[in-house]
Coordinates of C-alpha atoms in Angstrom, one line a residue:
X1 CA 0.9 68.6 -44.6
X2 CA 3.5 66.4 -44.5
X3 CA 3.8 66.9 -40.3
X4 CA -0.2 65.9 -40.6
X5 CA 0.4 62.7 -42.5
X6 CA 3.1 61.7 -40.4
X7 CA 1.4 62.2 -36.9
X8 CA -1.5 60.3 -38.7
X9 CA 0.8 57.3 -39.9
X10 CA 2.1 57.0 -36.6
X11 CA -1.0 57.4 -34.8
X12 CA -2.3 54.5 -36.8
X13 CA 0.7 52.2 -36.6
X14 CA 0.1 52.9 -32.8
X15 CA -3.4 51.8 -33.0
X16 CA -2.1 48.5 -34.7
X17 CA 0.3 47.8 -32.0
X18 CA -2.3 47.8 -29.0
X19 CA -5.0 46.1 -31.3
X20 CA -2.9 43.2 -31.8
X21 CA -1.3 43.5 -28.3
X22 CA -4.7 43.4 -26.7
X23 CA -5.9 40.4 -29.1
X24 CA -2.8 38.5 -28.1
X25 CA -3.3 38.9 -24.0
X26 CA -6.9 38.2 -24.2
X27 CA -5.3 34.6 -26.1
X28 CA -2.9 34.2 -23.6
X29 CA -5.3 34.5 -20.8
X30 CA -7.6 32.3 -22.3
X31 CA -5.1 29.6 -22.8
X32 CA -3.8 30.0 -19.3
X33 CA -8.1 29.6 -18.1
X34 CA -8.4 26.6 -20.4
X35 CA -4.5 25.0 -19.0
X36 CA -5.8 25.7 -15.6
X37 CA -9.3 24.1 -16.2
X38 CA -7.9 20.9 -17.6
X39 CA -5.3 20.6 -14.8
X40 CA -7.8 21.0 -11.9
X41 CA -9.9 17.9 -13.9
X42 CA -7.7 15.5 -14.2
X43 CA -7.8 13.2 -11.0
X44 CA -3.9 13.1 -9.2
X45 CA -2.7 9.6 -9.6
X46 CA -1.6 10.8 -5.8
X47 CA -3.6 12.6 -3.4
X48 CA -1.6 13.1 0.1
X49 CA -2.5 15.3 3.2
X50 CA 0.4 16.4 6.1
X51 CA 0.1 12.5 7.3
X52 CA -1.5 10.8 4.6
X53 CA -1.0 9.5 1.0
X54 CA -4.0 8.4 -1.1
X55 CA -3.6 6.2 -4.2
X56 CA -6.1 7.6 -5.9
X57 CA -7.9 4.3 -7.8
X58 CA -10.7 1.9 -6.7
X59 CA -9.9 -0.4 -9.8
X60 CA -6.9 -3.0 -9.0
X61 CA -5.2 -2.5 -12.4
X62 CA -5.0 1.1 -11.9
X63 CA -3.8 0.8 -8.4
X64 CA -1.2 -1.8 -9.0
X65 CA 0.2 0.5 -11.2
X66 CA 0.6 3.2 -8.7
X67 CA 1.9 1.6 -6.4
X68 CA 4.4 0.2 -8.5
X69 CA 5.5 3.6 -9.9
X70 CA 5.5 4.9 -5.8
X71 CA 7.7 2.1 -4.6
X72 CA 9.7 1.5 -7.5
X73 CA 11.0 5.1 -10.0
X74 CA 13.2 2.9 -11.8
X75 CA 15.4 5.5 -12.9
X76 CA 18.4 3.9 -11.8
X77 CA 19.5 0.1 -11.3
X78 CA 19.2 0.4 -7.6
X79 CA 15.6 1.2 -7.3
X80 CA 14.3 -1.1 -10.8
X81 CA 12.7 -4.3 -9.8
X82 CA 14.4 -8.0 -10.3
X83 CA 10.9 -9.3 -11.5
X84 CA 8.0 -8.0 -12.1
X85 CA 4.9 -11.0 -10.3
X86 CA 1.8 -10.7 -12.9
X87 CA -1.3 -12.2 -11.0
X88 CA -4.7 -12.6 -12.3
X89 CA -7.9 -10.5 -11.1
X90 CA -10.1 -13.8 -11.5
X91 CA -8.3 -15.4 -8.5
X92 CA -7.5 -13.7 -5.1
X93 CA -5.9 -16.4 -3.7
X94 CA -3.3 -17.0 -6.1
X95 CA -2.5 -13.4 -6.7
X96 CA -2.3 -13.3 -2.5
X97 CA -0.3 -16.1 -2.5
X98 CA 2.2 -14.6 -4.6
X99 CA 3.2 -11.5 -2.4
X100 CA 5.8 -13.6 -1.0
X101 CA 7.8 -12.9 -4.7
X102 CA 7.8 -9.3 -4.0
X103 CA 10.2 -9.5 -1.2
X104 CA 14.1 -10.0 -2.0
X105 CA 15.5 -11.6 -3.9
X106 CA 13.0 -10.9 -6.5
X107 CA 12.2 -7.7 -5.1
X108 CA 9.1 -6.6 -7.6
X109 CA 5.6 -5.4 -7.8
X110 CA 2.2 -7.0 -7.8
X111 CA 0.4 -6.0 -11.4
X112 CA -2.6 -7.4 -12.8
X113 CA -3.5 -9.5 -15.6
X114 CA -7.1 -10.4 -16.2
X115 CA -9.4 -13.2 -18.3
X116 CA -8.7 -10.9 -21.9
X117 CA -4.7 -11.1 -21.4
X118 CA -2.3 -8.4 -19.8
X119 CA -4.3 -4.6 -19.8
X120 CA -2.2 -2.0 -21.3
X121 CA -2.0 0.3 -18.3
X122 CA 0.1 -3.3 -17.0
X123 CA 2.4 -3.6 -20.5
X124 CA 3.1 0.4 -19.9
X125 CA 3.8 0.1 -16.5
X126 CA 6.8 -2.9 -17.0
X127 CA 8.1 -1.3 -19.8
X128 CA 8.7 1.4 -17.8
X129 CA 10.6 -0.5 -14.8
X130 CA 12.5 -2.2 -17.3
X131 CA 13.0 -5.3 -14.7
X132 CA 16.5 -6.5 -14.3
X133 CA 15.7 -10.3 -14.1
X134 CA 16.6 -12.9 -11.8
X135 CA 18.2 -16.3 -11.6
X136 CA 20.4 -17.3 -14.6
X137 CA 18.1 -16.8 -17.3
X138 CA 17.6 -13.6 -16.2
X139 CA 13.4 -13.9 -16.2
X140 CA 11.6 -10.2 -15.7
X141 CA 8.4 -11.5 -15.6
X142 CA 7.0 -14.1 -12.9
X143 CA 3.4 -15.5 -14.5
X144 CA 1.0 -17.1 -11.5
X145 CA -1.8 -19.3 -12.1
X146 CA -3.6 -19.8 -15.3
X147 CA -3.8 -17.0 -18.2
X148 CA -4.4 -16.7 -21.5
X149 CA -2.5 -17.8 -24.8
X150 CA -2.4 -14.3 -25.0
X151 CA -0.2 -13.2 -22.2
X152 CA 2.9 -15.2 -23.5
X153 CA 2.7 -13.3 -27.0
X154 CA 1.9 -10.0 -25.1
X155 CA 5.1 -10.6 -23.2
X156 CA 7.4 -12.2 -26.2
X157 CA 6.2 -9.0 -28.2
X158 CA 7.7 -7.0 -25.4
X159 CA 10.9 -9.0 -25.5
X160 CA 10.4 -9.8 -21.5
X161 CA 11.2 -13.1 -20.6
X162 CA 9.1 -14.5 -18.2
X163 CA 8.4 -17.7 -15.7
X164 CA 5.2 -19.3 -14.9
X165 CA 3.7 -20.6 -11.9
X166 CA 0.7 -23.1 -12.5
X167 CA -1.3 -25.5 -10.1
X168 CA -5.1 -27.0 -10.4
X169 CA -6.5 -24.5 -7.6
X170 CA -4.8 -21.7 -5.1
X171 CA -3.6 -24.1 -2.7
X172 CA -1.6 -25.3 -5.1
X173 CA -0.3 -22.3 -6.7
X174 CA 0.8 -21.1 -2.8
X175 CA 2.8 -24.7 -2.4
X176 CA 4.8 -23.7 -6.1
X177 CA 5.3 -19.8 -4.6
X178 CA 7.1 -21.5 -1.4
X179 CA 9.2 -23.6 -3.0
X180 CA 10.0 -21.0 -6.5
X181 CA 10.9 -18.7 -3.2
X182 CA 12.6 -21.1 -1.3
X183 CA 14.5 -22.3 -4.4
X184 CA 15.4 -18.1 -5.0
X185 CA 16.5 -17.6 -1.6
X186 CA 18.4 -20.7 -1.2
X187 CA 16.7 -21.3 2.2
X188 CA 13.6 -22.4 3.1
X189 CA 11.7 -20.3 6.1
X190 CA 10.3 -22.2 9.0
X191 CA 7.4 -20.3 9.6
X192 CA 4.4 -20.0 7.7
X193 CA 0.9 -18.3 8.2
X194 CA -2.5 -20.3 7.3
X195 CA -5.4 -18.9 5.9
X196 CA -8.9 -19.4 5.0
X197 CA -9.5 -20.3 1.0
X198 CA -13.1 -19.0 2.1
X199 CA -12.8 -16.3 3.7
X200 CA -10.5 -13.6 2.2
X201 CA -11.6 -10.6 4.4
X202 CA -9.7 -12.5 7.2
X203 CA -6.9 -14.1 5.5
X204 CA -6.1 -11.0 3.2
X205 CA -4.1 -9.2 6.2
X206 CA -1.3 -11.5 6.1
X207 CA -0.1 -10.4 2.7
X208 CA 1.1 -7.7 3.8
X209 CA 3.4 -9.4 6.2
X210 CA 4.9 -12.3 3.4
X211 CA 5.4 -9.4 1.2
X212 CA 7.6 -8.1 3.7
X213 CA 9.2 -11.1 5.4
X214 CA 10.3 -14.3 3.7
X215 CA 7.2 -16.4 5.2
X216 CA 4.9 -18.0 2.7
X217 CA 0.9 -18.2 3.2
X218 CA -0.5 -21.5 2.7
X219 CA -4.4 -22.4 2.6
X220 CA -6.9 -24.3 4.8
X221 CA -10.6 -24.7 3.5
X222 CA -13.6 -25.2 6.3
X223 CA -13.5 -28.8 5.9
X224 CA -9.8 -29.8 5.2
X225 CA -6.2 -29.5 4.5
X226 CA -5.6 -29.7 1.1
X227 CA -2.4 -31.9 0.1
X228 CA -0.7 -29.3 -1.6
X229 CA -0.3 -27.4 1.9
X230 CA 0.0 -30.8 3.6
X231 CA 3.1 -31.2 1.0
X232 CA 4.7 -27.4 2.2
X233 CA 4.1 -28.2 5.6
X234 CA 5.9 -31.6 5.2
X235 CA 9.1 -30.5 4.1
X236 CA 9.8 -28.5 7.3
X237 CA 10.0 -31.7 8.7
X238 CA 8.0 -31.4 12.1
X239 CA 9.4 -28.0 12.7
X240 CA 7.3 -25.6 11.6
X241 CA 6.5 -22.8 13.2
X242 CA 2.6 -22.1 12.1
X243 CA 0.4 -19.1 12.5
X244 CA -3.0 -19.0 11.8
X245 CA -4.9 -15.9 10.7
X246 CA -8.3 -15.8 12.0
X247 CA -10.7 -17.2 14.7
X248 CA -12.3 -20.3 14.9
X249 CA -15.3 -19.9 13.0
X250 CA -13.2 -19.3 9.7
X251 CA -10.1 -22.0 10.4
X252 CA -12.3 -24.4 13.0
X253 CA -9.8 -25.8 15.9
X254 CA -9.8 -29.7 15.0
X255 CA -8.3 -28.4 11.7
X256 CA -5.9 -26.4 14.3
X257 CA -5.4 -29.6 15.9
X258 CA -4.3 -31.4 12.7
X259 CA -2.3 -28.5 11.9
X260 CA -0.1 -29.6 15.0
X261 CA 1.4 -32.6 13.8
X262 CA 3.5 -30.3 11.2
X263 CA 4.8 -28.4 14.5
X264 CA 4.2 -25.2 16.9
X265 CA 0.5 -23.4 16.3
X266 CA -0.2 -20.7 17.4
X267 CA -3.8 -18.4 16.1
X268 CA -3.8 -15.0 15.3
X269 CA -7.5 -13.2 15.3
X270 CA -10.0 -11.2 15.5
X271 CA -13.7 -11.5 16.4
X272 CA -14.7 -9.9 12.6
X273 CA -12.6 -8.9 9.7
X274 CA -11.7 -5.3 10.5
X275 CA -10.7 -6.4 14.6
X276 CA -9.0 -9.3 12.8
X277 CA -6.4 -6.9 10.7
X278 CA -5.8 -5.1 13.9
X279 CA -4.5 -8.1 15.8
X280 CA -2.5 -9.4 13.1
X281 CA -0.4 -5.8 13.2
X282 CA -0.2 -5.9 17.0
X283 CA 0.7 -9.4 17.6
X284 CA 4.4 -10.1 17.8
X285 CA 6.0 -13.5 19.0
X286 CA 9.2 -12.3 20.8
X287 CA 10.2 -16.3 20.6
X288 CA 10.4 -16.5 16.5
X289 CA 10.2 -12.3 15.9
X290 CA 7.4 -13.3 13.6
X291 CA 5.0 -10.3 13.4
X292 CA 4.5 -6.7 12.9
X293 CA 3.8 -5.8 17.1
X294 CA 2.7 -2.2 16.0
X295 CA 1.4 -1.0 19.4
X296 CA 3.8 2.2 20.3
X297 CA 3.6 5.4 18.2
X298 CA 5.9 6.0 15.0
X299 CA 5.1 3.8 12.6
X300 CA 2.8 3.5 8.9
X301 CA -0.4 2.1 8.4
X302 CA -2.2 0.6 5.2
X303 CA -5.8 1.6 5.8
X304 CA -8.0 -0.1 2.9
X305 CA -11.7 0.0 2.7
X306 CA -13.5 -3.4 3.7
X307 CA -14.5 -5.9 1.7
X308 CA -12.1 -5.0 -1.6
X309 CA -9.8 -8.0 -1.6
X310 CA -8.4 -7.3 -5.0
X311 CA -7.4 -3.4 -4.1
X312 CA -6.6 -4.4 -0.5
X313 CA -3.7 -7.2 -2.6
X314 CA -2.4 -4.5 -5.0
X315 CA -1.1 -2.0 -1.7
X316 CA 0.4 -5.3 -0.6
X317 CA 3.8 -4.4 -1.8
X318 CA 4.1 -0.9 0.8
X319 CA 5.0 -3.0 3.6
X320 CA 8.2 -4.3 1.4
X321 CA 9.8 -0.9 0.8
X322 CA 9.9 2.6 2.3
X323 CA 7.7 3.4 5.2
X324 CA 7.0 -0.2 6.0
X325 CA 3.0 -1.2 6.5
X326 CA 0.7 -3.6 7.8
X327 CA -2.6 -3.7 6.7
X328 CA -6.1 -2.3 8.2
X329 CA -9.2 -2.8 7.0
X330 CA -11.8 0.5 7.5
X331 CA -15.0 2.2 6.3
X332 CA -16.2 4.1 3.8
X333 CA -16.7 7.4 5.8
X334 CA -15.0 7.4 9.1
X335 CA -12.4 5.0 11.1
X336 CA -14.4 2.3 12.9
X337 CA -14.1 2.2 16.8
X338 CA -12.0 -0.7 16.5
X339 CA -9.4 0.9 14.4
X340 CA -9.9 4.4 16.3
X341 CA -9.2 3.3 19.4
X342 CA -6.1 1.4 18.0
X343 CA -4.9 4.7 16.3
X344 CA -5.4 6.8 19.3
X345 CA -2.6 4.4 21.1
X346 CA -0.9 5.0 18.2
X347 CA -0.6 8.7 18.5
X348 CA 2.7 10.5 19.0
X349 CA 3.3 12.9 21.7
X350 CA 6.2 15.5 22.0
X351 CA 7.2 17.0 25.4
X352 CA 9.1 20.2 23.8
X353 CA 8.8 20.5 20.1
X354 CA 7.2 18.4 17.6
X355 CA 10.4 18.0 15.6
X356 CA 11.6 15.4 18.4
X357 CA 8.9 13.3 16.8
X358 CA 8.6 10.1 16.5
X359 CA 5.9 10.2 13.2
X360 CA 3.3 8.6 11.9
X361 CA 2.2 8.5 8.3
X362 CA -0.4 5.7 6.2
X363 CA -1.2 5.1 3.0
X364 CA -4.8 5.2 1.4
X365 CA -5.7 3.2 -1.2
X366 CA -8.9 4.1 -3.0
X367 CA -11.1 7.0 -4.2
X368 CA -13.0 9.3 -3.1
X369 CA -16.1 7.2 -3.4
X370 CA -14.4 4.4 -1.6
X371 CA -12.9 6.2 0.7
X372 CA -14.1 9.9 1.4
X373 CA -12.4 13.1 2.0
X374 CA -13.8 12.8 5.3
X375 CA -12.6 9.5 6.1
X376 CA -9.1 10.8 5.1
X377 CA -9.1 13.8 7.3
X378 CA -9.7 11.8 10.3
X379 CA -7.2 9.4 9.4
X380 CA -4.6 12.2 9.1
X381 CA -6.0 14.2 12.7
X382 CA -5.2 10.9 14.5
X383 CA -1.7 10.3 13.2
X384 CA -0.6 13.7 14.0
X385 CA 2.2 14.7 17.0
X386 CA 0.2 16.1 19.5
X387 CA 1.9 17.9 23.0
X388 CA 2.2 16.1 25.7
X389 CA 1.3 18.2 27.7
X390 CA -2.4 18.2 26.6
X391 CA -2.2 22.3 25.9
X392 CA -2.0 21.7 22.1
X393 CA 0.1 22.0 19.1
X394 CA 1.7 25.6 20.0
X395 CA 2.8 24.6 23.0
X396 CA 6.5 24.6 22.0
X397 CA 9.9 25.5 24.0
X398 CA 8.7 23.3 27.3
X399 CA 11.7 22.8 29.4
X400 CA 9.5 20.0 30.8
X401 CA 8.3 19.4 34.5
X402 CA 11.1 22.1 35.7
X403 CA 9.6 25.2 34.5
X404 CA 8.8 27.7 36.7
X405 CA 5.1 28.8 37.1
X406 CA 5.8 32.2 35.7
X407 CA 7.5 30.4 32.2
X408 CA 4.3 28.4 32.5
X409 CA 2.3 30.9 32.1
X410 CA 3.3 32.6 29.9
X411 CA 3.5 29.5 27.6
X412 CA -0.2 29.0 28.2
X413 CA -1.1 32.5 27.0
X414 CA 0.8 31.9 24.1
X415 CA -0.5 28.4 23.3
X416 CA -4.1 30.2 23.6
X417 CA -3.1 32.9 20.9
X418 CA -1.1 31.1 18.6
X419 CA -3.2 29.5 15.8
X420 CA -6.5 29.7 17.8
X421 CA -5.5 27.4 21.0
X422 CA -3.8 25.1 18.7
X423 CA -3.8 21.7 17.4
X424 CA -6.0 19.3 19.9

């Protein structure tokens, strides 16, 4: 009796164990479905293929901020920002103006203030880089253009000091950006790029460049020269060496004639906006070393789609730091011919191995419905190493032109097998 009792104790205890073992793995499981579910629906910040790297945001505020945490970690003094430049949304031209801050010595990102004050995906984001400041009063924070009574609080609430830029229009604002820069730097560039106050799809490109290189933009209109770029242009004294972004029909040539008077012209364009950006990274003037002359492979690319000034400014700042990159305007769902046909002379070639490289690589700056998941896997096809040789991506080991036929051959019938013909 007492052997029966025990056997049934122990059976039961048993029968307890695996009950609540069984309850707690069908728990588990579920939380590991539900932690998987809500990982695969949150949209990356990121989204990068082999030659590719999306920022994955179509709105400006959002994209800024990416960027910003790409370029800058800010976990150690060396890679936090001296200033932060805080632009409005309301005005492009101001906030394109003002990519000439972001190159040294201020050495910051481009983030976004709008008409209701400074969004809190911006206050988050400058918190986080903690900016060093710059000049003697050691200012974190560089204000352009008009904003609300509500930005200085936001800011003073943060304990960030900050600086502020102000003019009556853009033109304005881009003479007070050349001299606050020329005043940081202690030297005042010689060259400087105009562009059209009415027509940003042609003028936007060049951000990319001051953003990168000390020169400032300054603004035309169809009719005139304002006085404020008259007043920049003045102070180089007849020396200036002046680029214009754009063809005729957006800065007319008896502006380009009066333009002269300030010093060398010369006109950098395209016959529409997208052929426009593609000039403006090819062309180089080997007499001044002004431009990006991106026409051999090796290089980064900023492909942005058309018509979005605003996102097009915020991926200004990835031609100041890392992989270094001008700026191309393309479509929604595939590269234009324009900009494939620029690409495809673009494309590296290896004559042994693809580790010889040189590589390409581009950013992508938008969503998915901006910028499709087509539109990205053609981008990254045409930046990758191809052979040489034409017989595809497993054609590895070549000793070149010297090969005997029989090596040859044999490196054909291996290129055929090897991941289905390889990579064309």
């Amino acid at each position: 009796m007492k052997i029966y009792r025990s056997t049934k104790a122990v059976a039961l205890l048993l029968f307890t164990i695996l009950f609540l073992s069984a309850c707690s793995l069908q728990q588990d499981a579920q939380t590991e479905s539900e932690a998987g579910k809500s990982v695969t629906n949150v949209a990356a910040p990121w989204n990068a293929t082999k030659n590719t790297t999306r920022i994955n945001s179509s709105h400006p505020v959002e994209s800024a901020v990416i960027v910003s945490k790409t370029l800058w970690p800010a976990t150690a003094d060396d890679n936090r920002p001296g200033a932060v430049i805080l632009a409005s949304t309301e005005r492009w031209g101001s906030a394109l103006a003002s990519l000439d801050l972001v190159h040294h010595p201020n050495n910051g990102p481009l983030l976004y203030m709008d008409k209701d004050g400074i969004p809190q995906a911006t206050i988050n984001e400058i918190k986080r880089l903690r900016p060093i400041g710059i000049g003697q009063a050691k200012e974190q924070v560089i204000v352009i253009g008009d904003s609300p009574n509500k930005v200085k609080d936001q800011l003073s609430k943060e304990g960030m000091k900050a600086t502020f830029v102000a003019g009556n229009d853009d033109a304005e604002i881009a003479e007070q950006i050349d001299a606050l820069y020329t005043k940081a730097s202690g030297s005042q560039p010689d060259g400087v790029i105009i562009g059209s106050l009415d027509s940003p799809e042609y003028t936007i490109p060049a951000g990319n460049w001051i953003a990168h290189m000390p020169e400032p933009l300054l603004y035309v209109t169809k009719k005139e020269i304002p006085k404020a770029t008259i007043k920049a242009l003045e102070k180089r004294k007849g020396k200036a060496n002046i680029y214009i972004i754009g063809p005729e029909a957006v800065v007319s040539a008896d502006l380009e004639k009066k333009l002269q008077q300030y010093g060398t012209v010369k006109r950098i364009s395209g016959k529409n906006p997208i052929e426009n950006s593609i000039a403006f990274a090819k062309y180089k003037d080997e007499t001044t070393g002004f431009g990006w002359g991106i026409t051999t492979p090796g290089h980064n690319l900023s492909f942005v789609p058309a018509g979005n000034p605003l996102l097009a400014i915020s991926a200004a700042p990835f031609s100041h730091l890392g992989k270094h990159a001008p700026l191309i305007w393309t479509d929604k769902d595939k590269m234009p011919e324009s900009v494939m046909n620029y690409v495809m002379t673009l494309q590296p070639k290896y004559k042994v191995t693809p580790t010889e490289g040189p590589f390409n690589h581009a950013w992508m700056v938008g969503n998915e419905k901006d910028l499709t998941p087509q539109a990205q896997g053609e981008i990254d096809s045409m930046l990758e190493i191809v052979s040489a040789s034409g017989k595809g991506h497993a054609d590895h080991g070549s000793g070149g032109e010297d090969d005997t036929s029989s090596n040859k051959n044999e490196k054909e019938t291996s290129s055929e097998n090897d991941h289905g013909g390889g990579h064309h």
